[in-house]
Amino acid sequence: MSSPVISVEGVGKRFDSGTVALANASLRVAHGEFVALLGPSGCGKSTLLRIIAGLEQPSDGRFEVAARPTRAGLPPVGFVFQEPTLMPWATVADNVWLPLRLAGQSREQARDAIQAQLRSVGLAGFEGAFPRELSGGMKMRVSIARWSPSPGCC
Ligand SMILES: Nc1ncnc2c1ncn2[C@@H]1O[C@H](COP(=O)(O)OP(=O)(O)O)[C@@H](O)[C@H]1O
Ligand SMILES: [Mg+2]
């Protein structure tokens, strides 16, 4: 097997409250592999994903993400939360722009990438809409478009 893009070895997480959310989790994900984490509510799925995305520090174990930042300077890991977490005051296009903006791209520089991302989730034509004008599923698709720029787009 080729070297994994994501490798997690013996990762554990104990929160300050004393809750052990995760113990001895190990996982390897190869390039192009599609992996789903399944388990009962509260078993530590989100905690593991947050650790891999760098949003949480593990208490034990090691993990490595062997991917480079994208050409736009975005971090190599995108993260779509369970809630769409869109900015209600910003248009669909401006919401998708957020990570590109944080990576230093002007709205004009990011224009093609934003269009490509919205097309990829079936939301071409909704650039100027506000989150309140979208259905729940459409909001989630904007959230996916925002955090997962396709490799060729930017
Ligand atoms: N920030 C936190 N502080 C304390 N406990 C937490 C925190 N986040 C999650 N937990 C606890 O860790 C356990 C695993 O949570 P989580 O990873 O969200 O589970 P899952 O995504 O599998 O439903 C739960 O018992 C939850 O209450
Ligand atoms: Mg969860």
Short mmCIF file of C-alpha atoms and ligand atoms in Angstrom, two decimals:
data_model
loop_
_atom_site.label_atom_id
_atom_site.label_comp_id
_atom_site.label_asym_id
_atom_site.label_seq_id
_atom_site.Cartn_x
_atom_site.Cartn_y
_atom_site.Cartn_z
CA MET A 1 0.00 0.00 0.00
CA SER A 2 1.29 3.51 -0.81
CA SER A 3 2.06 5.73 2.16
CA PRO A 4 -1.12 7.04 3.78
CA VAL A 5 -2.29 10.64 3.45
CA ILE A 6 -3.69 10.52 6.97
CA SER A 7 -2.27 8.30 9.68
CA VAL A 8 -3.49 8.18 13.25
CA GLU A 9 -1.77 5.99 15.83
CA GLY A 10 -3.02 5.35 19.32
CA VAL A 11 -4.73 8.72 19.60
CA GLY A 12 -6.64 9.50 22.77
CA LYS A 13 -8.43 12.53 24.11
CA ARG A 14 -9.30 13.34 27.68
CA PHE A 15 -11.07 16.66 28.13
CA ASP A 16 -10.41 18.91 31.14
CA SER A 17 -13.79 17.80 32.50
CA GLY A 18 -12.29 14.29 32.86
CA THR A 19 -14.35 12.83 30.02
CA VAL A 20 -12.39 10.35 27.95
CA ALA A 21 -13.78 11.01 24.48
CA LEU A 22 -11.37 8.78 22.60
CA ALA A 23 -8.88 6.02 23.51
CA ASN A 24 -6.24 4.35 21.36
CA ALA A 25 -7.73 5.24 17.98
CA SER A 26 -5.72 4.18 14.93
CA LEU A 27 -6.52 4.82 11.29
CA ARG A 28 -4.80 5.07 7.92
CA VAL A 29 -6.34 6.76 4.90
CA ALA A 30 -4.75 6.34 1.47
CA HIS A 31 -4.87 8.89 -1.35
CA GLY A 32 -8.30 8.85 -3.01
CA GLU A 33 -9.81 6.63 -0.35
CA PHE A 34 -13.28 7.49 0.95
CA VAL A 35 -13.67 6.60 4.62
CA ALA A 36 -16.70 6.88 6.90
CA LEU A 37 -16.48 6.77 10.69
CA LEU A 38 -19.46 4.93 12.14
CA GLY A 39 -20.41 4.54 15.78
CA PRO A 40 -22.97 5.40 18.43
CA SER A 41 -23.60 8.99 19.41
CA GLY A 42 -20.89 10.22 21.78
CA CYS A 43 -18.29 7.56 20.88
CA GLY A 44 -15.72 10.16 19.75
CA LYS A 45 -16.18 10.52 15.96
CA SER A 46 -16.28 14.32 15.94
CA THR A 47 -13.41 14.50 18.42
CA LEU A 48 -11.21 12.40 16.12
CA LEU A 49 -12.13 14.51 13.08
CA ARG A 50 -11.44 17.71 14.99
CA ILE A 51 -8.02 16.39 16.00
CA ILE A 52 -7.15 15.45 12.39
CA ALA A 53 -8.27 18.93 11.25
CA GLY A 54 -6.06 20.58 13.90
CA LEU A 55 -8.99 22.03 15.82
CA GLU A 56 -8.26 19.98 18.95
CA GLN A 57 -5.04 18.62 20.48
CA PRO A 58 -4.83 14.90 21.28
CA SER A 59 -3.87 13.89 24.84
CA ASP A 60 -2.08 10.72 23.63
CA GLY A 61 -0.78 9.20 20.44
CA ARG A 62 0.39 10.64 17.15
CA PHE A 63 -1.21 11.68 13.89
CA GLU A 64 0.08 12.98 10.58
CA VAL A 65 -1.56 14.61 7.59
CA ALA A 66 0.80 14.17 4.65
CA ALA A 67 -0.76 16.75 2.36
CA ARG A 68 0.50 20.15 1.29
CA PRO A 69 -1.51 23.34 1.44
CA THR A 70 -3.39 24.03 -1.80
CA ARG A 71 -2.05 26.48 -4.33
CA ALA A 72 -4.30 29.16 -2.85
CA GLY A 73 -2.51 28.69 0.47
CA LEU A 74 -5.48 26.96 2.07
CA PRO A 75 -4.76 24.37 4.75
CA PRO A 76 -4.74 20.79 3.40
CA VAL A 77 -7.75 19.75 5.50
CA GLY A 78 -11.24 21.07 4.83
CA PHE A 79 -13.87 20.64 7.51
CA VAL A 80 -17.64 20.69 7.04
CA PHE A 81 -19.37 21.05 10.40
CA GLN A 82 -22.66 19.39 11.35
CA GLU A 83 -24.28 22.84 11.21
CA PRO A 84 -23.80 24.92 8.04
CA THR A 85 -22.20 27.77 10.11
CA LEU A 86 -22.75 30.32 7.33
CA MET A 87 -22.41 34.05 7.97
CA PRO A 88 -26.05 35.23 7.75
CA TRP A 89 -25.10 38.76 6.67
CA ALA A 90 -22.99 37.59 3.71
CA THR A 91 -24.08 36.31 0.31
CA VAL A 92 -23.51 32.73 -0.80
CA ALA A 93 -20.48 33.83 -2.85
CA ASP A 94 -19.00 35.79 0.05
CA ASN A 95 -19.48 32.80 2.36
CA VAL A 96 -17.58 30.56 -0.06
CA TRP A 97 -14.91 33.26 -0.38
CA LEU A 98 -14.10 33.17 3.38
CA PRO A 99 -11.21 30.63 3.43
CA LEU A 100 -9.77 32.09 0.23
CA ARG A 101 -9.98 35.55 1.77
CA LEU A 102 -8.16 34.28 4.86
CA ALA A 103 -5.52 32.88 2.48
CA GLY A 104 -5.04 36.39 1.08
CA GLN A 105 -7.11 36.26 -2.11
CA SER A 106 -9.13 39.31 -3.13
CA ARG A 107 -12.75 38.80 -4.16
CA GLU A 108 -11.68 39.28 -7.77
CA GLN A 109 -8.84 36.75 -7.53
CA ALA A 110 -11.20 34.22 -5.93
CA ARG A 111 -14.04 34.75 -8.44
CA ASP A 112 -13.37 31.72 -10.68
CA ALA A 113 -12.76 29.40 -7.71
CA ILE A 114 -16.01 30.52 -6.06
CA GLN A 115 -17.93 29.92 -9.30
CA ALA A 116 -16.34 26.49 -9.78
CA GLN A 117 -17.12 25.47 -6.20
CA LEU A 118 -20.74 26.56 -6.42
CA ARG A 119 -21.14 24.76 -9.76
CA SER A 120 -19.72 21.59 -8.21
CA VAL A 121 -22.47 21.53 -5.57
CA GLY A 122 -25.26 22.47 -8.01
CA LEU A 123 -25.65 26.06 -6.79
CA ALA A 124 -24.60 28.06 -9.86
CA GLY A 125 -26.88 31.09 -10.03
CA PHE A 126 -27.20 31.47 -6.25
CA GLU A 127 -24.08 33.60 -5.79
CA GLY A 128 -26.05 36.66 -4.66
CA ALA A 129 -28.54 34.84 -2.43
CA PHE A 130 -28.39 35.13 1.36
CA PRO A 131 -28.42 32.05 3.64
CA ARG A 132 -31.97 32.86 4.85
CA GLU A 133 -33.19 32.41 1.26
CA LEU A 134 -31.88 28.83 1.01
CA SER A 135 -33.26 25.46 2.10
CA GLY A 136 -31.41 23.46 4.79
CA GLY A 137 -29.80 21.21 2.19
CA MET A 138 -28.71 24.17 0.07
CA LYS A 139 -27.05 25.75 3.12
CA MET A 140 -25.11 22.54 3.73
CA ARG A 141 -24.00 22.53 0.09
CA VAL A 142 -22.72 26.10 0.46
CA SER A 143 -20.81 24.93 3.54
CA ILE A 144 -19.29 22.04 1.55
CA ALA A 145 -18.39 24.40 -1.31
CA ARG A 146 -16.69 26.75 1.16
CA TRP A 147 -14.33 24.26 2.81
CA SER A 148 -13.44 21.85 0.05
CA PRO A 149 -11.98 23.61 -2.97
CA SER A 150 -11.40 21.07 -5.74
CA PRO A 151 -7.70 20.40 -6.46
CA GLY A 152 -7.69 22.01 -9.91
CA CYS A 153 -9.68 25.09 -9.07
CA CYS A 154 -7.12 27.18 -7.07
N1 LIG B 1 -15.23 20.09 24.40
C1 LIG B 1 -15.62 19.04 25.12
N2 LIG B 1 -15.48 19.04 26.46
C2 LIG B 1 -15.84 17.97 27.21
N3 LIG B 1 -16.36 16.84 26.70
C3 LIG B 1 -16.53 16.79 25.37
C4 LIG B 1 -16.18 17.87 24.51
N4 LIG B 1 -16.46 17.53 23.23
C5 LIG B 1 -16.97 16.29 23.29
N5 LIG B 1 -17.00 15.83 24.57
C6 LIG B 1 -17.46 14.52 25.03
O1 LIG B 1 -16.68 13.56 24.35
C7 LIG B 1 -17.48 12.44 23.99
C8 LIG B 1 -17.38 12.23 22.48
O2 LIG B 1 -18.01 13.31 21.81
P1 LIG B 1 -18.05 13.43 20.23
O3 LIG B 1 -16.67 13.22 19.70
O4 LIG B 1 -18.72 14.71 19.91
O5 LIG B 1 -18.95 12.18 19.84
P2 LIG B 1 -19.64 11.76 18.45
O6 LIG B 1 -19.23 12.75 17.40
O7 LIG B 1 -19.14 10.37 18.17
O8 LIG B 1 -21.13 11.76 18.70
C9 LIG B 1 -18.89 12.73 24.50
O9 LIG B 1 -19.01 12.09 25.77
C10 LIG B 1 -18.90 14.23 24.67
O10 LIG B 1 -19.75 14.63 25.71
MG MG B 2 -20.36 14.07 16.15
#
